[in-house]
Backbone as XML, in Angstrom:
<?xml version="1.0"?>
<chain id="A" units="angstrom">
  <residue number="1" name="MET">
    <atom name="N" x="-11.507" y="13.379" z="-26.566"/>
    <atom name="CA" x="-11.127" y="13.195" z="-25.197"/>
    <atom name="C" x="-11.020" y="14.527" z="-24.452"/>
  </residue>
  <residue number="2" name="TYR">
    <atom name="N" x="-11.431" y="15.596" z="-25.079"/>
    <atom name="CA" x="-11.343" y="16.886" z="-24.414"/>
    <atom name="C" x="-12.727" y="17.341" z="-24.002"/>
  </residue>
  <residue number="3" name="ARG">
    <atom name="N" x="-12.803" y="17.847" z="-22.812"/>
    <atom name="CA" x="-14.032" y="18.402" z="-22.305"/>
    <atom name="C" x="-13.697" y="19.815" z="-21.865"/>
  </residue>
  <residue number="4" name="ASP">
    <atom name="N" x="-14.213" y="20.796" z="-22.596"/>
    <atom name="CA" x="-13.902" y="22.198" z="-22.293"/>
    <atom name="C" x="-12.394" y="22.432" z="-22.289"/>
  </residue>
  <residue number="5" name="ASP">
    <atom name="N" x="-11.701" y="21.905" z="-23.282"/>
    <atom name="CA" x="-10.251" y="22.052" z="-23.422"/>
    <atom name="C" x="-9.470" y="21.454" z="-22.253"/>
  </residue>
  <residue number="6" name="PHE">
    <atom name="N" x="-10.042" y="20.491" z="-21.583"/>
    <atom name="CA" x="-9.389" y="19.816" z="-20.459"/>
    <atom name="C" x="-9.049" y="18.398" z="-20.895"/>
  </residue>
  <residue number="7" name="PRO">
    <atom name="N" x="-7.754" y="18.089" z="-21.035"/>
    <atom name="CA" x="-7.385" y="16.737" z="-21.463"/>
    <atom name="C" x="-7.757" y="15.694" z="-20.411"/>
  </residue>
  <residue number="8" name="ALA">
    <atom name="N" x="-8.316" y="14.583" z="-20.857"/>
    <atom name="CA" x="-8.761" y="13.523" z="-19.947"/>
    <atom name="C" x="-7.623" y="12.975" z="-19.100"/>
  </residue>
  <residue number="9" name="PHE">
    <atom name="N" x="-6.400" y="13.075" z="-19.578"/>
    <atom name="CA" x="-5.271" y="12.501" z="-18.846"/>
    <atom name="C" x="-4.706" y="13.425" z="-17.769"/>
  </residue>
  <residue number="10" name="GLN">
    <atom name="N" x="-5.121" y="14.670" z="-17.737"/>
    <atom name="CA" x="-4.549" y="15.677" z="-16.832"/>
    <atom name="C" x="-4.480" y="15.231" z="-15.368"/>
  </residue>
  <residue number="11" name="PRO">
    <atom name="N" x="-5.548" y="14.676" z="-14.791"/>
    <atom name="CA" x="-5.484" y="14.296" z="-13.374"/>
    <atom name="C" x="-4.548" y="13.125" z="-13.089"/>
  </residue>
  <residue number="12" name="PHE">
    <atom name="N" x="-4.085" y="12.460" z="-14.126"/>
    <atom name="CA" x="-3.283" y="11.262" z="-13.947"/>
    <atom name="C" x="-1.789" y="11.502" z="-14.173"/>
  </residue>
  <residue number="13" name="ILE">
    <atom name="N" x="-1.409" y="12.745" z="-14.381"/>
    <atom name="CA" x="0.005" y="13.059" z="-14.601"/>
    <atom name="C" x="0.798" y="12.828" z="-13.318"/>
  </residue>
  <residue number="14" name="ASP">
    <atom name="N" x="0.312" y="13.346" z="-12.215"/>
    <atom name="CA" x="0.992" y="13.212" z="-10.922"/>
    <atom name="C" x="0.185" y="12.315" z="-9.996"/>
  </residue>
  <residue number="15" name="LEU">
    <atom name="N" x="0.864" y="11.722" z="-9.036"/>
    <atom name="CA" x="0.165" y="10.989" z="-7.988"/>
    <atom name="C" x="-0.582" y="11.980" z="-7.103"/>
  </residue>
  <residue number="16" name="PRO">
    <atom name="N" x="-1.662" y="11.547" z="-6.470"/>
    <atom name="CA" x="-2.365" y="12.439" z="-5.539"/>
    <atom name="C" x="-1.434" y="12.885" z="-4.403"/>
  </residue>
  <residue number="17" name="SER">
    <atom name="N" x="-1.673" y="14.088" z="-3.924"/>
    <atom name="CA" x="-0.903" y="14.634" z="-2.811"/>
    <atom name="C" x="-1.042" y="13.751" z="-1.573"/>
  </residue>
  <residue number="18" name="LYS">
    <atom name="N" x="0.091" y="13.427" z="-0.949"/>
    <atom name="CA" x="0.053" y="12.615" z="0.277"/>
    <atom name="C" x="-0.542" y="13.399" z="1.438"/>
  </residue>
  <residue number="19" name="VAL">
    <atom name="N" x="-0.511" y="14.709" z="1.364"/>
    <atom name="CA" x="-1.085" y="15.553" z="2.411"/>
    <atom name="C" x="-2.603" y="15.654" z="2.226"/>
  </residue>
  <residue number="20" name="ASP">
    <atom name="N" x="-3.033" y="15.947" z="0.996"/>
    <atom name="CA" x="-4.458" y="16.146" z="0.723"/>
    <atom name="C" x="-5.245" y="14.846" z="0.617"/>
  </residue>
  <residue number="21" name="TYR">
    <atom name="N" x="-4.576" y="13.778" z="0.218"/>
    <atom name="CA" x="-5.250" y="12.489" z="-0.003"/>
    <atom name="C" x="-4.532" y="11.375" z="0.747"/>
  </residue>
  <residue number="22" name="GLU">
    <atom name="N" x="-4.346" y="11.592" z="2.031"/>
    <atom name="CA" x="-3.643" y="10.633" z="2.874"/>
    <atom name="C" x="-4.294" y="9.249" z="2.810"/>
  </residue>
  <residue number="23" name="ASP">
    <atom name="N" x="-5.618" y="9.219" z="2.779"/>
    <atom name="CA" x="-6.331" y="7.942" z="2.735"/>
    <atom name="C" x="-6.102" y="7.183" z="1.427"/>
  </residue>
  <residue number="24" name="TYR">
    <atom name="N" x="-5.789" y="7.899" z="0.362"/>
    <atom name="CA" x="-5.524" y="7.259" z="-0.932"/>
    <atom name="C" x="-4.431" y="6.201" z="-0.782"/>
  </residue>
  <residue number="25" name="TYR">
    <atom name="N" x="-3.419" y="6.533" z="-0.020"/>
    <atom name="CA" x="-2.271" y="5.640" z="0.139"/>
    <atom name="C" x="-2.544" y="4.485" z="1.120"/>
  </residue>
  <residue number="26" name="ARG">
    <atom name="N" x="-3.659" y="4.555" z="1.825"/>
    <atom name="CA" x="-4.104" y="3.419" z="2.633"/>
    <atom name="C" x="-4.969" y="2.479" z="1.791"/>
  </residue>
  <residue number="27" name="VAL">
    <atom name="N" x="-5.684" y="3.052" z="0.839"/>
    <atom name="CA" x="-6.598" y="2.277" z="-0.010"/>
    <atom name="C" x="-5.859" y="1.653" z="-1.198"/>
  </residue>
  <residue number="28" name="ILE">
    <atom name="N" x="-4.928" y="2.397" z="-1.781"/>
    <atom name="CA" x="-4.252" y="1.971" z="-3.009"/>
    <atom name="C" x="-2.878" y="1.397" z="-2.668"/>
  </residue>
  <residue number="29" name="ASP">
    <atom name="N" x="-2.672" y="0.141" z="-3.019"/>
    <atom name="CA" x="-1.413" y="-0.550" z="-2.727"/>
    <atom name="C" x="-0.290" y="-0.212" z="-3.703"/>
  </residue>
  <residue number="30" name="HIS">
    <atom name="N" x="-0.655" y="0.099" z="-4.943"/>
    <atom name="CA" x="0.355" y="0.312" z="-5.987"/>
    <atom name="C" x="0.021" y="1.588" z="-6.776"/>
  </residue>
  <residue number="31" name="PRO">
    <atom name="N" x="0.316" y="2.767" z="-6.210"/>
    <atom name="CA" x="0.017" y="4.019" z="-6.907"/>
    <atom name="C" x="0.865" y="4.173" z="-8.169"/>
  </residue>
  <residue number="32" name="VAL">
    <atom name="N" x="0.226" y="4.581" z="-9.252"/>
    <atom name="CA" x="0.921" y="4.792" z="-10.526"/>
    <atom name="C" x="0.356" y="6.049" z="-11.177"/>
  </residue>
  <residue number="33" name="SER">
    <atom name="N" x="1.230" y="6.849" z="-11.742"/>
    <atom name="CA" x="0.833" y="8.038" z="-12.489"/>
    <atom name="C" x="1.561" y="8.026" z="-13.831"/>
  </residue>
  <residue number="34" name="LEU">
    <atom name="N" x="1.228" y="8.978" z="-14.680"/>
    <atom name="CA" x="1.946" y="9.081" z="-15.955"/>
    <atom name="C" x="3.420" y="9.399" z="-15.717"/>
  </residue>
  <residue number="35" name="LYS">
    <atom name="N" x="3.711" y="10.214" z="-14.699"/>
    <atom name="CA" x="5.112" y="10.499" z="-14.371"/>
    <atom name="C" x="5.830" y="9.247" z="-13.882"/>
  </residue>
  <residue number="36" name="THR">
    <atom name="N" x="5.120" y="8.404" z="-13.129"/>
    <atom name="CA" x="5.695" y="7.135" z="-12.680"/>
    <atom name="C" x="6.097" y="6.290" z="-13.883"/>
  </residue>
  <residue number="37" name="LEU">
    <atom name="N" x="5.200" y="6.217" z="-14.877"/>
    <atom name="CA" x="5.491" y="5.451" z="-16.092"/>
    <atom name="C" x="6.688" y="6.037" z="-16.838"/>
  </residue>
  <residue number="38" name="LYS">
    <atom name="N" x="6.716" y="7.356" z="-16.935"/>
    <atom name="CA" x="7.822" y="8.022" z="-17.633"/>
    <atom name="C" x="9.154" y="7.703" z="-16.958"/>
  </residue>
  <residue number="39" name="LYS">
    <atom name="N" x="9.168" y="7.764" z="-15.636"/>
    <atom name="CA" x="10.395" y="7.441" z="-14.902"/>
    <atom name="C" x="10.797" y="5.990" z="-15.152"/>
  </residue>
  <residue number="40" name="GLY">
    <atom name="N" x="9.826" y="5.086" z="-15.161"/>
    <atom name="CA" x="10.118" y="3.681" z="-15.417"/>
    <atom name="C" x="10.713" y="3.458" z="-16.798"/>
  </residue>
  <residue number="41" name="VAL">
    <atom name="N" x="10.195" y="4.175" z="-17.776"/>
    <atom name="CA" x="10.722" y="4.065" z="-19.142"/>
    <atom name="C" x="12.175" y="4.550" z="-19.192"/>
  </residue>
  <residue number="42" name="LYS">
    <atom name="N" x="12.483" y="5.573" z="-18.400"/>
    <atom name="CA" x="13.847" y="6.106" z="-18.363"/>
    <atom name="C" x="14.774" y="5.297" z="-17.455"/>
  </residue>
  <residue number="43" name="GLY">
    <atom name="N" x="14.205" y="4.321" z="-16.743"/>
    <atom name="CA" x="15.020" y="3.488" z="-15.872"/>
    <atom name="C" x="15.234" y="4.064" z="-14.488"/>
  </residue>
  <residue number="44" name="VAL">
    <atom name="N" x="14.367" y="4.959" z="-14.072"/>
    <atom name="CA" x="14.478" y="5.550" z="-12.735"/>
    <atom name="C" x="13.769" y="4.641" z="-11.745"/>
  </residue>
  <residue number="45" name="LYS">
    <atom name="N" x="14.474" y="4.264" z="-10.704"/>
    <atom name="CA" x="13.891" y="3.441" z="-9.642"/>
    <atom name="C" x="14.158" y="4.151" z="-8.321"/>
  </residue>
  <residue number="46" name="GLY">
    <atom name="N" x="13.079" y="4.508" z="-7.627"/>
    <atom name="CA" x="13.225" y="5.240" z="-6.374"/>
    <atom name="C" x="13.820" y="6.615" z="-6.610"/>
  </residue>
  <residue number="47" name="LYS">
    <atom name="N" x="14.762" y="6.984" z="-5.782"/>
    <atom name="CA" x="15.398" y="8.311" z="-5.875"/>
    <atom name="C" x="16.694" y="8.266" z="-6.686"/>
  </residue>
  <residue number="48" name="TYR">
    <atom name="N" x="16.984" y="7.128" z="-7.299"/>
    <atom name="CA" x="18.223" y="6.979" z="-8.054"/>
    <atom name="C" x="18.120" y="7.637" z="-9.421"/>
  </residue>
  <residue number="49" name="ALA">
    <atom name="N" x="19.257" y="7.925" z="-10.011"/>
    <atom name="CA" x="19.314" y="8.542" z="-11.336"/>
    <atom name="C" x="18.861" y="7.550" z="-12.404"/>
  </residue>
  <residue number="50" name="ALA">
    <atom name="N" x="18.429" y="8.088" z="-13.526"/>
    <atom name="CA" x="17.992" y="7.259" z="-14.647"/>
    <atom name="C" x="19.146" y="6.424" z="-15.173"/>
  </residue>
  <residue number="51" name="THR">
    <atom name="N" x="18.846" y="5.175" z="-15.483"/>
    <atom name="CA" x="19.858" y="4.279" z="-16.043"/>
    <atom name="C" x="19.830" y="4.302" z="-17.562"/>
  </residue>
  <residue number="52" name="GLY">
    <atom name="N" x="18.722" y="4.781" z="-18.130"/>
    <atom name="CA" x="18.562" y="4.759" z="-19.578"/>
    <atom name="C" x="18.021" y="3.426" z="-20.074"/>
  </residue>
  <residue number="53" name="LEU">
    <atom name="N" x="17.821" y="2.481" z="-19.161"/>
    <atom name="CA" x="17.254" y="1.181" z="-19.511"/>
    <atom name="C" x="15.879" y="1.070" z="-18.866"/>
  </residue>
  <residue number="54" name="SER">
    <atom name="N" x="14.871" y="0.911" z="-19.682"/>
    <atom name="CA" x="13.506" y="0.842" z="-19.191"/>
    <atom name="C" x="13.321" y="-0.274" z="-18.179"/>
  </residue>
  <residue number="55" name="LEU">
    <atom name="N" x="12.519" y="0.001" z="-17.163"/>
    <atom name="CA" x="12.162" y="-1.029" z="-16.191"/>
    <atom name="C" x="11.164" y="-2.019" z="-16.792"/>
  </residue>
  <residue number="56" name="TYR">
    <atom name="N" x="10.564" y="-1.632" z="-17.915"/>
    <atom name="CA" x="9.571" y="-2.462" z="-18.592"/>
    <atom name="C" x="10.254" y="-3.149" z="-19.773"/>
  </residue>
  <residue number="57" name="THR">
    <atom name="N" x="10.551" y="-4.412" z="-19.607"/>
    <atom name="CA" x="11.299" y="-5.125" z="-20.643"/>
    <atom name="C" x="10.412" y="-5.630" z="-21.771"/>
  </residue>
  <residue number="58" name="THR">
    <atom name="N" x="9.090" y="-5.582" z="-21.564"/>
    <atom name="CA" x="8.163" y="-5.961" z="-22.628"/>
    <atom name="C" x="7.023" y="-4.951" z="-22.672"/>
  </residue>
  <residue number="59" name="TRP">
    <atom name="N" x="6.347" y="-4.909" z="-23.809"/>
    <atom name="CA" x="5.187" y="-4.033" z="-23.938"/>
    <atom name="C" x="4.113" y="-4.464" z="-22.940"/>
  </residue>
  <residue number="60" name="GLN">
    <atom name="N" x="3.975" y="-5.760" z="-22.699"/>
    <atom name="CA" x="2.973" y="-6.265" z="-21.762"/>
    <atom name="C" x="3.253" y="-5.758" z="-20.343"/>
  </residue>
  <residue number="61" name="MET">
    <atom name="N" x="4.526" y="-5.684" z="-19.959"/>
    <atom name="CA" x="4.867" y="-5.153" z="-18.633"/>
    <atom name="C" x="4.467" y="-3.683" z="-18.527"/>
  </residue>
  <residue number="62" name="PHE">
    <atom name="N" x="4.713" y="-2.931" z="-19.585"/>
    <atom name="CA" x="4.338" y="-1.516" z="-19.602"/>
    <atom name="C" x="2.823" y="-1.377" z="-19.517"/>
  </residue>
  <residue number="63" name="GLU">
    <atom name="N" x="2.095" y="-2.136" z="-20.319"/>
    <atom name="CA" x="0.636" y="-2.079" z="-20.300"/>
    <atom name="C" x="0.078" y="-2.443" z="-18.925"/>
  </residue>
  <residue number="64" name="ALA">
    <atom name="N" x="0.649" y="-3.469" z="-18.315"/>
    <atom name="CA" x="0.185" y="-3.894" z="-16.994"/>
    <atom name="C" x="0.391" y="-2.784" z="-15.969"/>
  </residue>
  <residue number="65" name="GLU">
    <atom name="N" x="1.543" y="-2.130" z="-16.019"/>
    <atom name="CA" x="1.817" y="-1.032" z="-15.085"/>
    <atom name="C" x="0.889" y="0.144" z="-15.356"/>
  </residue>
  <residue number="66" name="ALA">
    <atom name="N" x="0.694" y="0.476" z="-16.620"/>
    <atom name="CA" x="-0.191" y="1.589" z="-16.982"/>
    <atom name="C" x="-1.625" y="1.333" z="-16.535"/>
  </residue>
  <residue number="67" name="SER">
    <atom name="N" x="-2.062" y="0.094" z="-16.562"/>
    <atom name="CA" x="-3.451" y="-0.223" z="-16.203"/>
    <atom name="C" x="-3.767" y="0.126" z="-14.753"/>
  </residue>
  <residue number="68" name="PHE">
    <atom name="N" x="-2.746" y="0.232" z="-13.911"/>
    <atom name="CA" x="-2.991" y="0.618" z="-12.519"/>
    <atom name="C" x="-3.528" y="2.039" z="-12.418"/>
  </residue>
  <residue number="69" name="ILE">
    <atom name="N" x="-3.260" y="2.869" z="-13.410"/>
    <atom name="CA" x="-3.757" y="4.249" z="-13.371"/>
    <atom name="C" x="-5.279" y="4.237" z="-13.291"/>
  </residue>
  <residue number="70" name="TRP">
    <atom name="N" x="-5.943" y="3.544" z="-14.201"/>
    <atom name="CA" x="-7.401" y="3.540" z="-14.159"/>
    <atom name="C" x="-7.951" y="2.565" z="-13.134"/>
  </residue>
  <residue number="71" name="LYS">
    <atom name="N" x="-7.267" y="1.443" z="-12.884"/>
    <atom name="CA" x="-7.741" y="0.523" z="-11.841"/>
    <atom name="C" x="-7.774" y="1.231" z="-10.485"/>
  </residue>
  <residue number="72" name="ASN">
    <atom name="N" x="-6.737" y="1.995" z="-10.189"/>
    <atom name="CA" x="-6.685" y="2.735" z="-8.925"/>
    <atom name="C" x="-7.769" y="3.804" z="-8.869"/>
  </residue>
  <residue number="73" name="ALA">
    <atom name="N" x="-7.976" y="4.486" z="-9.990"/>
    <atom name="CA" x="-9.019" y="5.519" z="-10.032"/>
    <atom name="C" x="-10.395" y="4.892" z="-9.798"/>
  </residue>
  <residue number="74" name="PHE">
    <atom name="N" x="-10.639" y="3.727" z="-10.391"/>
    <atom name="CA" x="-11.919" y="3.046" z="-10.186"/>
    <atom name="C" x="-12.077" y="2.599" z="-8.733"/>
  </residue>
  <residue number="75" name="LYS">
    <atom name="N" x="-10.997" y="2.099" z="-8.150"/>
    <atom name="CA" x="-11.049" y="1.593" z="-6.777"/>
    <atom name="C" x="-11.262" y="2.718" z="-5.761"/>
  </residue>
  <residue number="76" name="TYR">
    <atom name="N" x="-10.603" y="3.854" z="-5.964"/>
    <atom name="CA" x="-10.623" y="4.924" z="-4.975"/>
    <atom name="C" x="-11.840" y="5.847" z="-5.115"/>
  </residue>
  <residue number="77" name="ASN">
    <atom name="N" x="-12.289" y="6.079" z="-6.326"/>
    <atom name="CA" x="-13.353" y="7.059" z="-6.579"/>
    <atom name="C" x="-14.706" y="6.373" z="-6.760"/>
  </residue>
  <residue number="78" name="GLU">
    <atom name="N" x="-15.760" y="7.111" z="-6.454"/>
    <atom name="CA" x="-17.116" y="6.588" z="-6.597"/>
    <atom name="C" x="-17.483" y="6.439" z="-8.065"/>
  </residue>
  <residue number="79" name="ASP">
    <atom name="N" x="-18.279" y="5.397" z="-8.364"/>
    <atom name="CA" x="-18.796" y="5.226" z="-9.721"/>
    <atom name="C" x="-19.494" y="6.504" z="-10.155"/>
  </residue>
  <residue number="80" name="GLY">
    <atom name="N" x="-19.198" y="6.934" z="-11.358"/>
    <atom name="CA" x="-19.857" y="8.107" z="-11.908"/>
    <atom name="C" x="-19.221" y="9.432" z="-11.531"/>
  </residue>
  <residue number="81" name="SER">
    <atom name="N" x="-18.254" y="9.427" z="-10.600"/>
    <atom name="CA" x="-17.580" y="10.685" z="-10.246"/>
    <atom name="C" x="-16.762" y="11.172" z="-11.433"/>
  </residue>
  <residue number="82" name="ASP">
    <atom name="N" x="-16.377" y="12.440" z="-11.407"/>
    <atom name="CA" x="-15.618" y="13.017" z="-12.523"/>
    <atom name="C" x="-14.337" y="12.231" z="-12.798"/>
  </residue>
  <residue number="83" name="ILE">
    <atom name="N" x="-13.592" y="11.905" z="-11.753"/>
    <atom name="CA" x="-12.329" y="11.170" z="-11.934"/>
    <atom name="C" x="-12.600" y="9.764" z="-12.451"/>
  </residue>
  <residue number="84" name="PHE">
    <atom name="N" x="-13.640" y="9.119" z="-11.956"/>
    <atom name="CA" x="-14.009" y="7.781" z="-12.426"/>
    <atom name="C" x="-14.292" y="7.820" z="-13.924"/>
  </residue>
  <residue number="85" name="VAL">
    <atom name="N" x="-15.076" y="8.804" z="-14.364"/>
    <atom name="CA" x="-15.431" y="8.939" z="-15.780"/>
    <atom name="C" x="-14.188" y="9.248" z="-16.618"/>
  </residue>
  <residue number="86" name="LEU">
    <atom name="N" x="-13.329" y="10.148" z="-16.120"/>
    <atom name="CA" x="-12.089" y="10.458" z="-16.844"/>
    <atom name="C" x="-11.201" y="9.220" z="-16.962"/>
  </residue>
  <residue number="87" name="ALA">
    <atom name="N" x="-11.129" y="8.426" z="-15.902"/>
    <atom name="CA" x="-10.321" y="7.204" z="-15.938"/>
    <atom name="C" x="-10.887" y="6.232" z="-16.971"/>
  </residue>
  <residue number="88" name="LEU">
    <atom name="N" x="-12.195" y="6.169" z="-17.068"/>
    <atom name="CA" x="-12.828" y="5.309" z="-18.059"/>
    <atom name="C" x="-12.476" y="5.781" z="-19.469"/>
  </residue>
  <residue number="89" name="GLU">
    <atom name="N" x="-12.517" y="7.095" z="-19.695"/>
    <atom name="CA" x="-12.139" y="7.658" z="-21.001"/>
    <atom name="C" x="-10.661" y="7.396" z="-21.289"/>
  </residue>
  <residue number="90" name="PHE">
    <atom name="N" x="-9.832" y="7.560" z="-20.286"/>
    <atom name="CA" x="-8.394" y="7.354" z="-20.429"/>
    <atom name="C" x="-8.100" y="5.886" z="-20.749"/>
  </residue>
  <residue number="91" name="LYS">
    <atom name="N" x="-8.829" y="4.986" z="-20.116"/>
    <atom name="CA" x="-8.639" y="3.554" z="-20.324"/>
    <atom name="C" x="-8.917" y="3.152" z="-21.764"/>
  </residue>
  <residue number="92" name="VAL">
    <atom name="N" x="-9.954" y="3.685" z="-22.342"/>
    <atom name="CA" x="-10.357" y="3.259" z="-23.683"/>
    <atom name="C" x="-9.686" y="4.053" z="-24.797"/>
  </residue>
  <residue number="93" name="SER">
    <atom name="N" x="-8.935" y="5.092" z="-24.440"/>
    <atom name="CA" x="-8.296" y="5.871" z="-25.504"/>
    <atom name="C" x="-6.960" y="5.310" z="-25.912"/>
  </residue>
</chain>
């Protein structure tokens, strides 16, 4: 999953910048990043402190939320673009 020492998951750690990718938030209804998932696992909702209780009560809920990472990348980016290809690699890994 590494291309020139670049982890395939790197672009998915943070949500896209609202300043640089303003249109992303018009196109994507449910933005999700790896940090979003991490916060959910810790029980963070919005700007509130972590509760220590995961927002995902089942593995299926976690998987469904995680799937938005690549679904959003496919929806927003052109087929064959670097991010599209990375999302495809991330999905199958």
